[in-house]
Short mmCIF file of C-alpha atoms in Angstrom, two decimals:
data_model
loop_
_atom_site.label_atom_id
_atom_site.label_comp_id
_atom_site.label_asym_id
_atom_site.label_seq_id
_atom_site.Cartn_x
_atom_site.Cartn_y
_atom_site.Cartn_z
CA GLN Z 300 0.12 -0.16 0.10
CA VAL Z 301 1.33 3.47 -0.90
CA GLN Z 302 2.55 5.81 1.67
CA LEU Z 303 3.04 9.33 1.54
CA GLN Z 304 5.56 11.75 3.89
CA GLU Z 305 6.13 15.19 3.96
CA SER Z 306 8.92 16.70 5.18
CA GLY Z 307 10.39 20.25 5.76
CA PRO Z 308 11.00 23.00 7.61
CA GLY Z 309 7.79 23.76 10.28
CA LEU Z 310 8.49 27.57 10.37
CA VAL Z 311 9.34 30.04 7.82
CA LYS Z 312 10.04 33.78 7.81
CA PRO Z 313 7.77 35.98 5.73
CA SER Z 314 8.95 36.83 2.41
CA GLU Z 315 11.15 33.93 2.06
CA THR Z 316 10.50 30.31 0.41
CA LEU Z 317 8.33 27.21 2.08
CA SER Z 318 9.86 24.06 0.26
CA LEU Z 319 8.26 20.80 1.03
CA ILE Z 320 9.46 16.84 -0.38
CA CYS Z 321 6.69 14.22 -0.42
CA ASN Z 322 8.12 10.82 -0.09
CA VAL Z 323 6.25 8.25 -2.21
CA SER Z 324 6.75 4.61 -1.06
CA GLY Z 325 5.13 1.20 -1.23
CA GLY Z 326 4.12 1.86 -4.75
CA SER Z 327 4.74 2.94 -8.41
CA MET Z 328 4.52 7.13 -8.64
CA SER Z 329 2.91 6.20 -12.74
CA SER Z 330 -0.37 6.10 -13.51
CA TYR Z 331 -1.33 8.56 -11.23
CA TYR Z 332 -0.87 12.70 -10.42
CA TRP Z 333 0.10 14.09 -7.31
CA SER Z 334 -1.17 16.84 -5.61
CA TRP Z 335 -0.45 19.11 -2.73
CA ILE Z 336 -3.62 20.53 -0.56
CA ARG Z 337 -3.44 22.46 2.38
CA GLN Z 338 -5.51 23.23 5.27
CA PRO Z 339 -5.34 26.34 7.43
CA ALA Z 340 -6.41 25.34 11.53
CA GLY Z 341 -9.91 24.75 11.83
CA LYS Z 342 -10.74 25.67 8.09
CA GLY Z 343 -11.32 23.87 4.94
CA LEU Z 344 -8.99 22.41 2.44
CA GLU Z 345 -7.27 24.26 -0.58
CA TRP Z 346 -5.99 22.72 -3.70
CA ILE Z 347 -2.60 23.69 -4.06
CA GLY Z 348 -1.29 22.10 -7.23
CA ARG Z 349 -0.54 19.09 -8.91
CA ILE Z 350 2.23 17.31 -10.94
CA TYR Z 351 2.48 14.05 -13.14
CA THR Z 352 5.67 11.91 -13.55
CA SER Z 353 6.17 13.21 -16.83
CA GLY Z 354 6.65 16.63 -15.05
CA THR Z 355 3.20 18.39 -16.67
CA THR Z 356 2.19 20.66 -14.11
CA ASN Z 357 -1.27 22.61 -13.02
CA TYR Z 358 -1.60 25.31 -10.61
CA SER Z 359 -4.04 26.89 -8.21
CA PRO Z 360 -4.63 30.57 -10.27
CA SER Z 361 -4.24 31.83 -6.73
CA LEU Z 362 -0.87 30.71 -6.15
CA LYS Z 363 0.56 30.29 -9.52
CA SER Z 364 2.80 33.52 -9.69
CA ARG Z 365 4.77 31.88 -6.52
CA LEU Z 366 4.30 28.01 -6.67
CA THR Z 367 6.92 25.82 -8.12
CA LEU Z 368 6.21 22.09 -8.38
CA SER Z 369 8.61 19.37 -9.51
CA VAL Z 370 9.18 15.47 -9.41
CA ASP Z 371 12.00 13.05 -9.10
CA THR Z 372 10.92 9.54 -10.12
CA SER Z 373 14.16 8.00 -9.15
CA LYS Z 374 14.25 9.34 -5.68
CA ASN Z 375 10.01 8.72 -5.89
CA GLN Z 376 9.56 11.90 -4.18
CA PHE Z 377 7.87 15.27 -5.39
CA SER Z 378 8.24 18.64 -4.06
CA LEU Z 379 6.86 22.19 -3.34
CA LYS Z 380 8.41 25.44 -3.51
CA LEU Z 381 6.25 28.80 -2.44
CA THR Z 382 8.00 31.91 -2.62
CA SER Z 383 7.17 34.89 -0.92
CA VAL Z 384 5.04 33.55 1.70
CA THR Z 385 2.80 35.35 4.37
CA ALA Z 386 1.07 34.37 7.02
CA ALA Z 387 -1.87 33.58 5.07
CA ASP Z 388 0.16 30.80 4.02
CA THR Z 389 0.45 29.07 7.22
CA ALA Z 390 -1.26 25.89 7.08
CA VAL Z 391 -1.04 21.78 7.13
CA TYR Z 392 0.13 20.72 3.91
CA TYR Z 393 -0.65 17.60 2.63
CA CYS Z 394 0.57 15.27 0.04
CA VAL Z 395 -1.43 13.48 -2.08
CA ARG Z 396 -1.99 10.94 -4.63
CA GLY Z 397 -4.68 11.38 -7.49
CA TYR Z 398 -5.92 9.03 -9.93
CA TYR Z 399 -8.71 9.16 -12.70
CA TYR Z 400 -11.59 6.63 -12.84
CA GLY Z 401 -12.63 7.13 -16.26
CA SER Z 402 -13.61 10.68 -16.60
CA GLY Z 403 -13.72 11.54 -12.77
CA SER Z 404 -10.85 11.71 -10.41
CA ALA Z 405 -10.53 11.56 -6.69
CA LEU Z 406 -7.58 11.65 -4.41
CA ASP Z 407 -7.22 8.50 -2.63
CA SER Z 408 -3.98 8.61 -0.88
CA TRP Z 409 -2.79 11.08 1.72
CA GLY Z 410 0.40 12.07 3.61
CA GLN Z 411 -0.13 12.54 7.53
CA GLY Z 412 0.14 16.37 6.96
CA THR Z 413 3.05 18.86 7.75
CA LEU Z 414 2.56 22.05 9.77
CA VAL Z 415 4.02 25.33 8.56
CA THR Z 416 4.08 28.44 10.22
CA VAL Z 417 4.91 31.49 8.82
CA SER Z 418 6.44 33.86 11.25
CA SER Z 419 9.35 36.15 12.08
CA ASP M 894 -15.19 28.85 -9.83
CA ILE M 895 -17.61 26.00 -8.77
CA GLN M 896 -18.66 26.38 -5.06
CA MET M 897 -19.45 23.69 -3.09
CA THR M 898 -21.76 24.44 -0.05
CA GLN M 899 -22.14 21.71 3.10
CA SER M 900 -25.03 21.94 5.39
CA PRO M 901 -25.19 22.45 8.52
CA SER M 902 -21.67 23.16 9.26
CA SER M 903 -22.13 20.98 12.35
CA LEU M 904 -24.29 18.39 13.67
CA SER M 905 -24.87 15.85 16.88
CA ALA M 906 -25.99 12.73 16.72
CA SER M 907 -25.99 9.32 18.52
CA VAL M 908 -24.53 5.74 17.97
CA GLY M 909 -26.92 3.82 16.15
CA ASP M 910 -28.60 6.88 14.40
CA ARG M 911 -28.70 7.47 10.65
CA ILE M 912 -27.45 10.72 9.40
CA THR M 913 -27.58 12.90 6.33
CA PHE M 914 -24.79 15.39 5.18
CA THR M 915 -25.99 17.60 2.47
CA CYS M 916 -23.48 19.40 -0.12
CA ARG M 917 -24.70 21.38 -3.32
CA ALA M 918 -22.67 22.62 -6.04
CA SER M 919 -23.08 26.34 -7.38
CA GLN M 920 -23.69 24.90 -11.09
CA SER M 921 -24.24 21.60 -12.66
CA ILE M 922 -21.41 18.95 -12.05
CA SER M 923 -22.86 15.75 -13.08
CA ASN M 924 -21.79 13.25 -10.57
CA TYR M 925 -18.24 14.45 -9.94
CA VAL M 926 -18.53 14.45 -6.31
CA ASN M 927 -16.10 12.69 -3.90
CA TRP M 928 -16.32 12.62 -0.28
CA TYR M 929 -13.60 12.62 2.65
CA GLN M 930 -13.85 11.95 6.45
CA GLN M 931 -11.20 13.78 8.64
CA LYS M 932 -10.76 12.78 11.87
CA PRO M 933 -8.82 15.36 14.43
CA GLY M 934 -5.29 15.48 13.79
CA LYS M 935 -5.60 13.40 10.50
CA ALA M 936 -5.70 13.41 7.00
CA PRO M 937 -8.82 13.29 5.33
CA LYS M 938 -9.74 10.00 4.00
CA LEU M 939 -11.14 8.97 0.53
CA LEU M 940 -14.90 7.36 1.30
CA ILE M 941 -17.12 7.89 -1.88
CA TYR M 942 -15.93 9.07 -5.18
CA ALA M 943 -18.30 9.42 -8.33
CA ALA M 944 -21.07 10.55 -6.17
CA THR M 945 -22.12 6.88 -5.31
CA THR M 946 -19.22 4.67 -5.42
CA LEU M 947 -17.83 3.57 -2.16
CA GLN M 948 -13.80 3.17 -2.10
CA SER M 949 -12.45 -0.10 -1.48
CA GLY M 950 -12.31 -1.00 2.18
CA VAL M 951 -15.08 1.83 3.33
CA PRO M 952 -18.10 0.13 5.42
CA SER M 953 -21.02 -0.35 3.37
CA ARG M 954 -23.50 1.61 6.18
CA PHE M 955 -21.57 4.51 3.85
CA SER M 956 -23.57 5.83 0.54
CA GLY M 957 -23.46 8.61 -1.68
CA SER M 958 -26.46 9.69 -3.99
CA GLY M 959 -27.33 12.86 -6.06
CA SER M 960 -26.60 14.13 -9.40
CA GLY M 961 -26.10 17.99 -10.93
CA THR M 962 -25.86 20.32 -8.04
CA ASP M 963 -27.45 18.11 -4.80
CA PHE M 964 -25.85 15.59 -3.29
CA THR M 965 -25.96 13.61 -0.12
CA LEU M 966 -23.63 11.35 2.14
CA THR M 967 -25.51 8.88 4.44
CA ILE M 968 -24.17 6.96 7.13
CA THR M 969 -26.99 4.26 8.66
CA SER M 970 -26.15 3.09 11.95
CA LEU M 971 -23.63 5.73 13.02
CA GLN M 972 -20.62 3.89 14.78
CA PRO M 973 -18.14 5.62 17.25
CA GLU M 974 -15.27 5.88 14.81
CA ASP M 975 -17.72 7.72 12.29
CA PHE M 976 -17.89 11.05 14.69
CA ALA M 977 -15.55 13.09 12.52
CA THR M 978 -15.54 15.94 9.82
CA TYR M 979 -17.03 15.33 6.43
CA PHE M 980 -15.83 17.44 3.16
CA CYS M 981 -17.41 17.04 -0.12
CA GLN M 982 -15.48 17.72 -3.27
CA GLN M 983 -16.07 18.51 -6.93
CA SER M 984 -13.85 17.26 -9.62
CA TYR M 985 -15.78 18.56 -12.25
CA THR M 986 -13.08 21.00 -13.06
CA THR M 987 -10.02 18.61 -12.53
CA PRO M 988 -7.71 19.83 -11.58
CA LEU M 989 -8.95 22.76 -10.13
CA TYR M 990 -10.89 21.06 -7.17
CA THR M 991 -12.99 22.57 -4.48
CA PHE M 992 -13.84 21.34 -1.53
CA GLY M 993 -16.94 22.39 0.87
CA GLN M 994 -16.31 23.71 4.06
CA GLY M 995 -17.13 20.76 5.90
CA THR M 996 -20.01 19.26 8.49
CA LYS M 997 -18.50 18.51 11.92
CA LEU M 998 -20.45 15.28 13.40
CA GLU M 999 -20.40 15.43 16.63
CA ILE M 1000 -22.01 12.92 19.56
CA LYS M 1001 -25.29 13.92 21.12
#
């Protein structure tokens, strides 16, 4: 069974870059896409972006100017970089596996999440 | 953007109850709705996809229905482990997913 694990700094200063890595184990990265979702404390879920193993990406329009996703299939990992962070970027960040069932899609495997706080 | 509105935002129920959650989309999205369960401090878990299809391993007391703009998630005979927050999500505009704000199910 696939497992996902986020890693990265828990504290980032305002205006700096938030960097996270997701390690994927127990399964192939092929045939799926790999997403990041975040959740501010006590709030709902926000889709950040996704990447395929080919490197093709899709980004949330609200984050597109600050966001870069990348993938390294040789290491079975994908990563997120979000620049110029503010307190509004404070959240639990999840890495997530997505798949298509016919013409629809769903997010079926989630990492445990990592809290990133933006503060000086 | 498609908005997903869940109601109520919270509800109380007892073990053994039958409970229904509602999710409404701001425009028709066919059956492109998924439901997730999230327990405190944990990641969401996929329960139902394509509005009605039970994800592998999910107990049969969970069921989903709906099409177009109105969707429901039903739990028959609530179990203690079902007390959690439930989110709907639309995949009509994949990859630009949007989620409902969640319904928190609490023990009465």
